[in-house]
mmCIF file of C-alpha atoms and ligand atoms in Angstrom:
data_model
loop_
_atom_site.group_PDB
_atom_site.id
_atom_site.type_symbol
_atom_site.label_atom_id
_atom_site.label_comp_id
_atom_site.label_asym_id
_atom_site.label_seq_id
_atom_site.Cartn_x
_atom_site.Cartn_y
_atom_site.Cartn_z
ATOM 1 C CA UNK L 11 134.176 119.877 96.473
ATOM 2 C CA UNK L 12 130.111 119.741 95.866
ATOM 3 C CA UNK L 13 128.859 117.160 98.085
ATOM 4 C CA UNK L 14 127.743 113.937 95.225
ATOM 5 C CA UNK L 15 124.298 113.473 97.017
ATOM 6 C CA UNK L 16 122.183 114.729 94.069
ATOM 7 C CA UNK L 17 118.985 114.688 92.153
ATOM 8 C CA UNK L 18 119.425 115.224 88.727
ATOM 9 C CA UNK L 19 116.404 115.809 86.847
ATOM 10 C CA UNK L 20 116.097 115.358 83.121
ATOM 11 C CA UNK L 21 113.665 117.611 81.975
ATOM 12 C CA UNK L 22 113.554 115.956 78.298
ATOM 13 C CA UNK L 23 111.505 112.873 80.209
ATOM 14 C CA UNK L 24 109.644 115.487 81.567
ATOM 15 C CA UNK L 25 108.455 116.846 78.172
ATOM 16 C CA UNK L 26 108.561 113.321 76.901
ATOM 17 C CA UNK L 27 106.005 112.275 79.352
ATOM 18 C CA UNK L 28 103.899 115.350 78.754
ATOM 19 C CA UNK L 29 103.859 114.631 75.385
ATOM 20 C CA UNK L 30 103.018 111.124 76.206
ATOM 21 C CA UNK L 31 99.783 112.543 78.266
ATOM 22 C CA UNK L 32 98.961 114.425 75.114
ATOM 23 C CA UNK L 33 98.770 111.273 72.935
ATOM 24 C CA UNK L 34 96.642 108.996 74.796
ATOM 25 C CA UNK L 35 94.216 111.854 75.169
ATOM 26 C CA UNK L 36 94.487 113.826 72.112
ATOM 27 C CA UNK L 37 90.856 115.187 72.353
ATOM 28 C CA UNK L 38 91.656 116.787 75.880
ATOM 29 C CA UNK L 39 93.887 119.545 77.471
ATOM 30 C CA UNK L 40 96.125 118.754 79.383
ATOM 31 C CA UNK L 41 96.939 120.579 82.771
ATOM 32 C CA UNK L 42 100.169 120.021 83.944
ATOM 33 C CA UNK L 43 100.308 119.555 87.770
ATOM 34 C CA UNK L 44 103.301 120.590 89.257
ATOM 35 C CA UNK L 45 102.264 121.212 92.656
ATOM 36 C CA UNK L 46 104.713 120.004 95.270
ATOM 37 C CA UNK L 47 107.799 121.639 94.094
ATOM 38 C CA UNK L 48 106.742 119.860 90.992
ATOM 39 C CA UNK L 49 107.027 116.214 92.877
ATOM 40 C CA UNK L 50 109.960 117.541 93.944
ATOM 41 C CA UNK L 51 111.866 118.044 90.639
ATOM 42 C CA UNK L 52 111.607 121.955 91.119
ATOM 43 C CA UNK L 53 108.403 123.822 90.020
ATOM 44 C CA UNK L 54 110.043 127.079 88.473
ATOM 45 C CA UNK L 55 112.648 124.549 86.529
ATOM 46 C CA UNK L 56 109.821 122.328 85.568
ATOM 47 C CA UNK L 57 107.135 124.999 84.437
ATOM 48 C CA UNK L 58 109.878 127.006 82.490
ATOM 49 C CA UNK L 59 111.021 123.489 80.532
ATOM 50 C CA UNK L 60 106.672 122.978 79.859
ATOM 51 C CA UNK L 61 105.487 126.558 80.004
ATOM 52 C CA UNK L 62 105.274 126.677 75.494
ATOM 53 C CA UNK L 63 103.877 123.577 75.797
ATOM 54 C CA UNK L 64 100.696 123.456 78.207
ATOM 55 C CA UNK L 65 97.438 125.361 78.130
ATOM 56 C CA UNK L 66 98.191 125.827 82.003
ATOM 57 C CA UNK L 67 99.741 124.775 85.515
ATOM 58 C CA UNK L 68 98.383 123.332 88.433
ATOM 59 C CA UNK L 69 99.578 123.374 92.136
ATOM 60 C CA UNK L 70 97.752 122.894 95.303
ATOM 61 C CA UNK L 71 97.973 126.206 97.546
ATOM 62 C CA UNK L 72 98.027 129.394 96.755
ATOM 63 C CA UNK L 73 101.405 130.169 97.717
ATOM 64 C CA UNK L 74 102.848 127.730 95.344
ATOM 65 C CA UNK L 75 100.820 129.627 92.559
ATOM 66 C CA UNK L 76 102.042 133.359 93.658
ATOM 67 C CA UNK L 77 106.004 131.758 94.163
ATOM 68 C CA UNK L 78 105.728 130.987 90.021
ATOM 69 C CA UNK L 79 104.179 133.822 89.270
ATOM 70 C CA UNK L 80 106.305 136.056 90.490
ATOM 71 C CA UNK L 81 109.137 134.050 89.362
ATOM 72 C CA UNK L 82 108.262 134.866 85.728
ATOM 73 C CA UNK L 83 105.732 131.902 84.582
ATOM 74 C CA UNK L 84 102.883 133.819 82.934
ATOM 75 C CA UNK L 85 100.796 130.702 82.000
ATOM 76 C CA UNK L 86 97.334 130.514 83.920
ATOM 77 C CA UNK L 87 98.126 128.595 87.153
ATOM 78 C CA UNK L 88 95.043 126.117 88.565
ATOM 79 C CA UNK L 89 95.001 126.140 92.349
ATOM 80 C CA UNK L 90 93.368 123.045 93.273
ATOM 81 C CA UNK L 91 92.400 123.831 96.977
ATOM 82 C CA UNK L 92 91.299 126.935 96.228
ATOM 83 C CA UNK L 93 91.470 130.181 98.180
ATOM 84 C CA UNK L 94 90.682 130.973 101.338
ATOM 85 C CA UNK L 95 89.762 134.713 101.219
ATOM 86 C CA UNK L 96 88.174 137.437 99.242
ATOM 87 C CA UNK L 97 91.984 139.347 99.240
ATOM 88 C CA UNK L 98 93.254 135.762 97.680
ATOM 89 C CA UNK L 99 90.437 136.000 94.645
ATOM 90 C CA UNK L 100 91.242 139.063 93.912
ATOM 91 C CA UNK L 101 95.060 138.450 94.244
ATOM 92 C CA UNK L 102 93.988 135.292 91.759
ATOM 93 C CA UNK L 103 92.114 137.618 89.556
ATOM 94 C CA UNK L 104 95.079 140.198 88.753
ATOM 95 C CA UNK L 105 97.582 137.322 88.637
ATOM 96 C CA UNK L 106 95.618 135.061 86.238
ATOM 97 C CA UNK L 107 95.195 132.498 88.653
ATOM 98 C CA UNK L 108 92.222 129.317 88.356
ATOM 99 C CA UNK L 109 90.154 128.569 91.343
ATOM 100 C CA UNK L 110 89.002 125.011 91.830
ATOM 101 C CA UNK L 111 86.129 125.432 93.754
ATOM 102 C CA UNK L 112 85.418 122.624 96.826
ATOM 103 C CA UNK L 113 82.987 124.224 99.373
ATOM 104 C CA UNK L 114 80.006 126.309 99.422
ATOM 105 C CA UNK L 115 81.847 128.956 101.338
ATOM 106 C CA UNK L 116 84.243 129.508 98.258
ATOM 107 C CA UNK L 117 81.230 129.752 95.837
ATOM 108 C CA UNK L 118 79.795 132.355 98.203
ATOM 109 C CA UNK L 119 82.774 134.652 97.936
ATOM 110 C CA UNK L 120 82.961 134.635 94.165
ATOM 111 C CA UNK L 121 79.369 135.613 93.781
ATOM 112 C CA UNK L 122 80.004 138.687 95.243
ATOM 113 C CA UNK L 123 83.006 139.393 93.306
ATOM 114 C CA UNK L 124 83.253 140.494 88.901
ATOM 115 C CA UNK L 125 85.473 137.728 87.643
ATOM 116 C CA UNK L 126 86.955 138.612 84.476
ATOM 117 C CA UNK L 127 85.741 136.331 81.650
ATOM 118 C CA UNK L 128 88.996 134.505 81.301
ATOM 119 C CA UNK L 129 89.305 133.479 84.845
ATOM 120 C CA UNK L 130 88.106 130.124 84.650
ATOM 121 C CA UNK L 131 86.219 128.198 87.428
ATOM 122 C CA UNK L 132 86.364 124.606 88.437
ATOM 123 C CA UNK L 133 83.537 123.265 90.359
ATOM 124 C CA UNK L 134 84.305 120.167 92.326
ATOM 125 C CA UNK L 135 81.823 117.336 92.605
ATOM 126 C CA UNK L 136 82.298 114.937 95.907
ATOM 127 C CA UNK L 137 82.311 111.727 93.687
ATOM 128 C CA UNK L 138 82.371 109.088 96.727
ATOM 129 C CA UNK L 139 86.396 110.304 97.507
ATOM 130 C CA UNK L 140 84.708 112.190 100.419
ATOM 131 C CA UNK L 141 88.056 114.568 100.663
ATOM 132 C CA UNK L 142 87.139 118.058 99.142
ATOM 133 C CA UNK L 143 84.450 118.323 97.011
ATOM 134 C CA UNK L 144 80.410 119.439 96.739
ATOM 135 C CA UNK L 145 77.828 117.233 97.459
ATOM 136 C CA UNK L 146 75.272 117.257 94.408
ATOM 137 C CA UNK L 147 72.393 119.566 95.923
ATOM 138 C CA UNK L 148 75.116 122.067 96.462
ATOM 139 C CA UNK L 149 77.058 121.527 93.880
ATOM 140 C CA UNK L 150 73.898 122.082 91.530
ATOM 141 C CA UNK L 151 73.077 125.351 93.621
ATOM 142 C CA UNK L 152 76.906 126.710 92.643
ATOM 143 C CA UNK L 153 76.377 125.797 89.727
ATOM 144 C CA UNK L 154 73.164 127.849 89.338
ATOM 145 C CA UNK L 155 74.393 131.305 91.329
ATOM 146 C CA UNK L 156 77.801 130.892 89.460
ATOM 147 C CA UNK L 157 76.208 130.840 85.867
ATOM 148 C CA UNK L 158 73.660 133.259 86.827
ATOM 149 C CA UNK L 159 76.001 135.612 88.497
ATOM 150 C CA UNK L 160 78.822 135.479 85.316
ATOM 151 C CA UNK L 161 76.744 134.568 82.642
ATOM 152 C CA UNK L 162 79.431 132.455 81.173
ATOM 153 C CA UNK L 163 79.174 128.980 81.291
ATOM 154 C CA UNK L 164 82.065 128.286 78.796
ATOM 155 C CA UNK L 165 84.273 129.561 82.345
ATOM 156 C CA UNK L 166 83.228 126.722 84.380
ATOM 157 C CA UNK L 167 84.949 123.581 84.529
ATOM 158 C CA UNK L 168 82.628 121.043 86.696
ATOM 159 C CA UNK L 169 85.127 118.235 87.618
ATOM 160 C CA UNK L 170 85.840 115.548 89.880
ATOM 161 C CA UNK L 171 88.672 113.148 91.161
ATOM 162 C CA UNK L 172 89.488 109.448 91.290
ATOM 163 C CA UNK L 173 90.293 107.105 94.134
ATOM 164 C CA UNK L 174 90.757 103.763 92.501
ATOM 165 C CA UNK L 175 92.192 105.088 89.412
ATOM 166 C CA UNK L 176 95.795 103.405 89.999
ATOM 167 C CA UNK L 177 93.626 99.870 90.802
ATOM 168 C CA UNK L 178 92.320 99.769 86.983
ATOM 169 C CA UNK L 179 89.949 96.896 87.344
ATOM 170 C CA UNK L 180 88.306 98.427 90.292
ATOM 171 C CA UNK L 181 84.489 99.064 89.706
ATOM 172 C CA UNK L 182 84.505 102.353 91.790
ATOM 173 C CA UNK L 183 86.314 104.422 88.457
ATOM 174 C CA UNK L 184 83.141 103.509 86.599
ATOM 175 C CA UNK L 185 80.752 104.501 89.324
ATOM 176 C CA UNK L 186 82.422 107.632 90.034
ATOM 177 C CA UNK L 187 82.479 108.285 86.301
ATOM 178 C CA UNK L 188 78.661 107.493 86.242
ATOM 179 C CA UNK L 189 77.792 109.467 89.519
ATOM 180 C CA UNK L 190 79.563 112.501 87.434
ATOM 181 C CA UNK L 191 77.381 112.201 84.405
ATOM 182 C CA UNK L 192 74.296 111.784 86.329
ATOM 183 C CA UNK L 193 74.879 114.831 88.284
ATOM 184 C CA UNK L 194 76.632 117.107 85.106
ATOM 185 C CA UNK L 195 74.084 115.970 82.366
ATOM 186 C CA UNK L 196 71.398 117.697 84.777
ATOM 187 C CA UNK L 197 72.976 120.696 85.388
ATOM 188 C CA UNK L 198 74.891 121.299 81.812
ATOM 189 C CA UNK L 199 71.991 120.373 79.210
ATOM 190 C CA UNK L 200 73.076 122.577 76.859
ATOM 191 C CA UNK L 201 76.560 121.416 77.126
ATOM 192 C CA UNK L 202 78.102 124.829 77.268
ATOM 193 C CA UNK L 203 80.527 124.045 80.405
ATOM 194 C CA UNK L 204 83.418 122.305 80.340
ATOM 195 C CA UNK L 205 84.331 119.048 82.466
ATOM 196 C CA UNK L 206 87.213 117.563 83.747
ATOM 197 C CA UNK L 207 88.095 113.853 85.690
ATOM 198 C CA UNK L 208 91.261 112.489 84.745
ATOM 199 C CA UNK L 209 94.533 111.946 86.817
ATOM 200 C CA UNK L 210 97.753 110.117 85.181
ATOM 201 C CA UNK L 211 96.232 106.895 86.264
ATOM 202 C CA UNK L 212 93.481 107.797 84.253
ATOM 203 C CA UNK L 213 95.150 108.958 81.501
ATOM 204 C CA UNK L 214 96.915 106.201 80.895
ATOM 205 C CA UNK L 215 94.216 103.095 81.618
ATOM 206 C CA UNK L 216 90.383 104.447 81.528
ATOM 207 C CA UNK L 217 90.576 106.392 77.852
ATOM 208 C CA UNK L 218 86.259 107.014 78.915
ATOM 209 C CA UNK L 219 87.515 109.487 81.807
ATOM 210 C CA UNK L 220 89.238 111.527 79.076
ATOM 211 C CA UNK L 221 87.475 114.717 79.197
ATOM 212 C CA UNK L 222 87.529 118.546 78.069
ATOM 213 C CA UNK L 223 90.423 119.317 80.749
ATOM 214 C CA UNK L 224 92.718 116.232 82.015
ATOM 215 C CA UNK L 225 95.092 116.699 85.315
ATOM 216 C CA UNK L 226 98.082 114.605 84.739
ATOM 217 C CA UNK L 227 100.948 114.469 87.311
ATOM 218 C CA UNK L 228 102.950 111.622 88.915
ATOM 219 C CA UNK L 229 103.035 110.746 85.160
ATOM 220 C CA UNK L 230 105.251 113.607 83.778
ATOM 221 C CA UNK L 231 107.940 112.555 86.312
ATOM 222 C CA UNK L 232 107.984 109.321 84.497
ATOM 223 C CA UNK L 233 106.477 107.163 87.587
ATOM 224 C CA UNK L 234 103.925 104.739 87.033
ATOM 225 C CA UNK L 235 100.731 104.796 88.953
ATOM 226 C CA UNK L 236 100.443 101.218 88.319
ATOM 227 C CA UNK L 237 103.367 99.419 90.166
ATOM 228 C CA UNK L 238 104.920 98.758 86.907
ATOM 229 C CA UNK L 239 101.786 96.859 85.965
ATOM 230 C CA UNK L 240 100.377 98.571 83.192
ATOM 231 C CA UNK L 241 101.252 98.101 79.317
ATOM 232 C CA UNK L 242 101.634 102.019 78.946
ATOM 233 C CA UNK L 243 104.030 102.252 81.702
ATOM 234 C CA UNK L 244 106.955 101.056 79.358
ATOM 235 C CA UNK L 245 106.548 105.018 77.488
ATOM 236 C CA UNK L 246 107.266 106.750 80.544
ATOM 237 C CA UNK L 247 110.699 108.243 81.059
ATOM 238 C CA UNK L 248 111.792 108.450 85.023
ATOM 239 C CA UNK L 249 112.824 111.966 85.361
ATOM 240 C CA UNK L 250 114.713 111.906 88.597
ATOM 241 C CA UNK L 251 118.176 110.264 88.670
ATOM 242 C CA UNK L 252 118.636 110.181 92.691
ATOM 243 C CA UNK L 253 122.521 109.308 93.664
ATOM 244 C CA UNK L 254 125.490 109.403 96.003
ATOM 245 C CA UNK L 255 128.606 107.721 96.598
ATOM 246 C CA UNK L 256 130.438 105.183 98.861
ATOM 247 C CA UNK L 257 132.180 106.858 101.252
ATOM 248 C CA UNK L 258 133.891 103.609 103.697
ATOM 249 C CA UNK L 259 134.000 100.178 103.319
ATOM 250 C CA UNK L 260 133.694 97.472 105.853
ATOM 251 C CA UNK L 261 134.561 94.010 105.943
ATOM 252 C CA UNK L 262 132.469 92.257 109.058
ATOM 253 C CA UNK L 263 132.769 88.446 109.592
ATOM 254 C CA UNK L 264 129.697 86.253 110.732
ATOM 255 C CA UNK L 265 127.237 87.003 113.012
ATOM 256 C CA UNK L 266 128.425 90.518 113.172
ATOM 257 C CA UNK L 267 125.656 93.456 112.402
ATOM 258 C CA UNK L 268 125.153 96.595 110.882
ATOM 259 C CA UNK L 269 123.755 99.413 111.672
ATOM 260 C CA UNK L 270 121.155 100.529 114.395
ATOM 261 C CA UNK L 271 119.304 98.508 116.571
ATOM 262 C CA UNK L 272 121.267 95.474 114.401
ATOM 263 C CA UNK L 273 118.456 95.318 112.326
ATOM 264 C CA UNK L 274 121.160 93.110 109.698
ATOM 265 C CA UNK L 275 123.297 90.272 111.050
ATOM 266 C CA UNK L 276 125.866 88.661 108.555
ATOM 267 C CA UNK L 277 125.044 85.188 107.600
ATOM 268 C CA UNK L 278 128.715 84.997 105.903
ATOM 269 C CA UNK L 279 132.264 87.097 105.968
ATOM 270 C CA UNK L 280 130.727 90.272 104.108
ATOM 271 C CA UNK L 281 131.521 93.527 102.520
ATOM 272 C CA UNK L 282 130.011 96.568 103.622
ATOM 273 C CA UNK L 283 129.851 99.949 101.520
ATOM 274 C CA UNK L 284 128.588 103.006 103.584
ATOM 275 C CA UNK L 285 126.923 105.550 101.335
ATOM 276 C CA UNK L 286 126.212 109.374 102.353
ATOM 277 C CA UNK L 287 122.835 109.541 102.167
ATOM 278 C CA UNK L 288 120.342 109.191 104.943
ATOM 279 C CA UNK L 289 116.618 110.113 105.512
ATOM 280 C CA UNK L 290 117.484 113.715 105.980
ATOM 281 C CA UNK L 291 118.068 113.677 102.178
ATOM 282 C CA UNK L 292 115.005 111.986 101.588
ATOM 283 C CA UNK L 293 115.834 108.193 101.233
ATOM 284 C CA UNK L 294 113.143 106.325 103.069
ATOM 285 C CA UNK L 295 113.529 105.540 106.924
ATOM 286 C CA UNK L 296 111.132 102.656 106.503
ATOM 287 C CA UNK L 297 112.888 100.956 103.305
ATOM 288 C CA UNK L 298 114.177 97.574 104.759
ATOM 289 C CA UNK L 299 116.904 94.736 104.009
ATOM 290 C CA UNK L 300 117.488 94.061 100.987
ATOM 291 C CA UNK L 301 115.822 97.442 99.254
ATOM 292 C CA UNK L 302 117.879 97.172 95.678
ATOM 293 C CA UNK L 303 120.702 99.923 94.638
ATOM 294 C CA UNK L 304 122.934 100.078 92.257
ATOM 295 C CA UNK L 305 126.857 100.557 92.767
ATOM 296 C CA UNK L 306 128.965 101.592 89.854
ATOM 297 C CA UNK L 307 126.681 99.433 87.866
ATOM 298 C CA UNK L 308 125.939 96.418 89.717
ATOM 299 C CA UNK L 309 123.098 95.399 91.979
ATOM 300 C CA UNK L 310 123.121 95.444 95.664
ATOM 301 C CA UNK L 311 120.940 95.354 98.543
ATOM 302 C CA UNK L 312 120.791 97.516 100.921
ATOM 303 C CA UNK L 313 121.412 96.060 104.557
ATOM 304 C CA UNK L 314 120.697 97.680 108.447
ATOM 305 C CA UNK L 315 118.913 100.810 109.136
ATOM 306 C CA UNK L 316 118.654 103.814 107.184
ATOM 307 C CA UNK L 317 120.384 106.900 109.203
ATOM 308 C CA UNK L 318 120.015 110.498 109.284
ATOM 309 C CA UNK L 319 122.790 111.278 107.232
ATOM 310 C CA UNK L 320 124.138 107.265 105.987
ATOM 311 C CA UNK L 321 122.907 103.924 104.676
ATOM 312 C CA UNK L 322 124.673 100.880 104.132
ATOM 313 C CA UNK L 323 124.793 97.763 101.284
ATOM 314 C CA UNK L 324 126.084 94.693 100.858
ATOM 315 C CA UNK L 325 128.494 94.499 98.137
ATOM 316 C CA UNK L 326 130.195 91.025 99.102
ATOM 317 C CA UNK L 327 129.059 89.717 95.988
ATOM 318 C CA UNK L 328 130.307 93.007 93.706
ATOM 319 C CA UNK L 329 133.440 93.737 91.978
ATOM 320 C CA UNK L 330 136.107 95.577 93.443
ATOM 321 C CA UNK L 331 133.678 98.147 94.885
ATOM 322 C CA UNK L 332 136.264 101.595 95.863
ATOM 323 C CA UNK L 333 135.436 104.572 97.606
ATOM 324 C CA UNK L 334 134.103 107.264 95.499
ATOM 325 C CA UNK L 335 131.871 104.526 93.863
ATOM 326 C CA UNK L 336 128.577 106.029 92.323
ATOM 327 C CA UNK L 337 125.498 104.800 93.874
ATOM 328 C CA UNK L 338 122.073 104.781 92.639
ATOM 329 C CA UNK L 339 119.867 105.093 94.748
ATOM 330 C CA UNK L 340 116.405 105.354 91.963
ATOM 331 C CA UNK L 341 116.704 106.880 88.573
ATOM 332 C CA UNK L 342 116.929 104.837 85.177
ATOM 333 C CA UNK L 343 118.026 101.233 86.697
ATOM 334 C CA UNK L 344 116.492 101.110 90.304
ATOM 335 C CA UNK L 345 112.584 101.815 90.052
ATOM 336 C CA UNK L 346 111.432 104.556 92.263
ATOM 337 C CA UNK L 347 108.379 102.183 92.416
ATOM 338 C CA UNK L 348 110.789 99.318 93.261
ATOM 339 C CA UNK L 349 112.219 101.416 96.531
ATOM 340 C CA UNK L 350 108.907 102.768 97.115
ATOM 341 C CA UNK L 351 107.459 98.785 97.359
ATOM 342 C CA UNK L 352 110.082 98.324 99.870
ATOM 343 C CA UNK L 353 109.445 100.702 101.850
ATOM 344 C CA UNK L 354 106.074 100.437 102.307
ATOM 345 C CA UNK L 355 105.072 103.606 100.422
ATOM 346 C CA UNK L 356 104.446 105.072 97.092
ATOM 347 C CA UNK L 357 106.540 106.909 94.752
ATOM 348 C CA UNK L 358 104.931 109.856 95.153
ATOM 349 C CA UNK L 359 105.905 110.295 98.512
ATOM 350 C CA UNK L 360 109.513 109.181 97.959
ATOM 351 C CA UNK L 361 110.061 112.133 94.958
ATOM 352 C CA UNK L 362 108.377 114.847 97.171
ATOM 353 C CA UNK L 363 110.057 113.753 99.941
ATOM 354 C CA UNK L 364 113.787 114.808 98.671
ATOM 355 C CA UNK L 365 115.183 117.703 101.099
ATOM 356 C CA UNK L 366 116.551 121.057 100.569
ATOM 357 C CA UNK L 367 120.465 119.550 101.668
ATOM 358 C CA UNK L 368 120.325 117.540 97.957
ATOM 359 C CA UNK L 369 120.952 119.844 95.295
ATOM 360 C CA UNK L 370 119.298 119.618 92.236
ATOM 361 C CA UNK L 371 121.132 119.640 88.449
ATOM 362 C CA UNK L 372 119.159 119.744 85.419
ATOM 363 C CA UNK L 373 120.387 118.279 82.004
HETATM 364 C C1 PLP M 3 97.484 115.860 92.481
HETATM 365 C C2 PLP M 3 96.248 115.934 91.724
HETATM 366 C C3 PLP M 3 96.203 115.491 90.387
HETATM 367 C C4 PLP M 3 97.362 114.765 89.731
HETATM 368 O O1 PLP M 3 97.351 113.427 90.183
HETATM 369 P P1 PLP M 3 98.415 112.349 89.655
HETATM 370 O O2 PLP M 3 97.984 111.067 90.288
HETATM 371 O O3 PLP M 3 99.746 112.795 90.185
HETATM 372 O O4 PLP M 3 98.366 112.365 88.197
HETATM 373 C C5 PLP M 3 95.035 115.704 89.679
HETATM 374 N N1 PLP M 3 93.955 116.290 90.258
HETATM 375 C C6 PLP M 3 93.943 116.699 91.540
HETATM 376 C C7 PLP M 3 92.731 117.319 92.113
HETATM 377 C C8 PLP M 3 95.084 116.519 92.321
HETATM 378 O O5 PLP M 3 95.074 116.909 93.601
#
């Protein structure tokens, strides 16, 4: 019997939310980023169900970008960190690969390589994220030896990143947005190259970051990059349906615990339901008492340590609660963002955090 610790992913959300992405920024193309094992929902299943609908993929390595390739997806694929040697460009070059471009020491190895016309080439612009990026003076030197050493500006994409975008009101997205301009308008006067800024956050709140090329992703999973505090977040479509099952059932009196280290004393006679899931499949170590779940349809809290392989709920106040119960443990009714609060961490982190011992079904 197929162990009932699953994921299932529902890749109609996942074209939903694309589609979604589209319409806010109609005047932009949309990238879709499916780096991560597509945040975890499976990159080959994910760029198959989006391949006829996106200009192209994103992922962050190079090895994520050869894995789809040579599983079939013929798109171009964006690799946001770039490559690291001249035998990876000229891998990219054969396998239709994009090259975001984050250090002077990339730049150098292009310009002494032909790059076929439709190989296109982001430039990245250190913004004030101070992660990967150029600084202006060199990013307006790449910019120069690139356009003078391909003679094709309509190639280069000069782009940047957010790192306030999920905080809407914060005045940094403006500024970075500004810095960008300041630096671009000087370098692009005639207009001919291409830019791109945008993230899902920005996507969906800051409609002035929409630009030639937009990189949406924690948004085509159907998460919010908000906390559930934005007025476009009610659109999105989870995509990831994360369950298990009860597999015992306790009844403690009192003053007895659960768990661990006891991390849950009763304050009443109780019911305990033990569910097979632990952080080894992915459910968060650090998600604490009372971290909501759903049990054949009714709320519960979750109660004592997450294990390895086991956590356990409360379900004094359910109905008739049986072994073999279906649990919920995020999907359509419990908020990856709500078990991600609780946790201390962000959704993100829980969806690409799901482990190889959870399989995966796809409706
Ligand atoms: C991951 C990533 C994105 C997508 O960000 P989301 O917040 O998931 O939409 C866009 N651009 C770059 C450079 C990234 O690394």
């Amino acid at each position: 019997m197929p162990r009932k610790t699953i994921a299932k992913i529902n890749l109609e959300a996942i074209k939903s939310n694309y589609q979604l992405a589209k319409k806010l920024a109609p005047n932009s193309n949309n990238i879709a980023v499916i780096k991560a094992n597509a945040y975890g929902h499976g990159s080959l299943k994910v760029a198959e169900t989006l391949e006829p609908m996106v200009p192209a993929f994103a992922v962050a390595l190079f090895e994520e970008a050869v894995a789809l390739r040579d599983s079939g997806i013929s798109k171009p694929i964006l690799i946001l960190q770039g490559v690291r040697t001249s035998e990876e460009i000229k891998y990219s070059i054969a396998n239709d690969f994009w090259l975001m471009l984050h250090s002077p020491l990339q730049v150098d190895k292009l310009v002494e390589i032909e790059i076929p016309s439709s190989m296109k080439l982001w430039l990245k612009l250190d913004t004030g994220m101070h992660r990967l990026g150029l600084d202006s003076q060199q990013f307006i030197t790449a910019c120069r030896s690139l356009n003078v050493s391909h003679q094709n500006s309509q190639q280069i994409i000069l782009c940047s990143h957010f790192y306030c975008a999920s905080e809407i009101k914060n005045s940094f997205n403006q500024k970075q947005l500004n810095a960008f301009w300041k630096i671009v308008s000087s370098v692009n006067k005639d207009k001919l190259m291409k830019t791109s800024f945008a993230n899902s956050a920005a996507i969906m709140g800051f409609p002035d970051s929409h630009l030639d090329w937009n990189r949406p992703g924690i948004m085509l999973y159907g998460v919010s990059p908000f906390d559930k505090s934005h007025p476009n977040d009610k659109y999105l479509q989870p995509a990831m349906s994360f369950t298990s099952e009860v597999i015992d059932l306790h009844h403690i009196k009192t003053g007895e615990s659960v768990g661990y280290s006891q991390q849950w004393t009763a304050n009443r006679n109780s019911t305990i339901a033990t569910i097979a899931v632990g952080y080894a499949d992915g459910y968060p170590f650090h998600a604490k008492n009372g971290t909501p779940l759903l049990i054949s349809g009714q709320s519960a809290n979750l109660v004592g340590r997450v294990s390895m392989d086991l956590i356990t709920a409360d379900v004094t106040d359910c109905n008739n609660v049986q072994i073999g119960d279906m649990v919920e443990l995020w999907g359509d009714n419990v908020s990856v963002e709500i078990v991600a609060k609780h946790s201390d961490t962000i959704g993100y982190e829980l969806l690409t955090g799901i482990s190889k011992r959870v399989s995966k079904t796809y409706i």
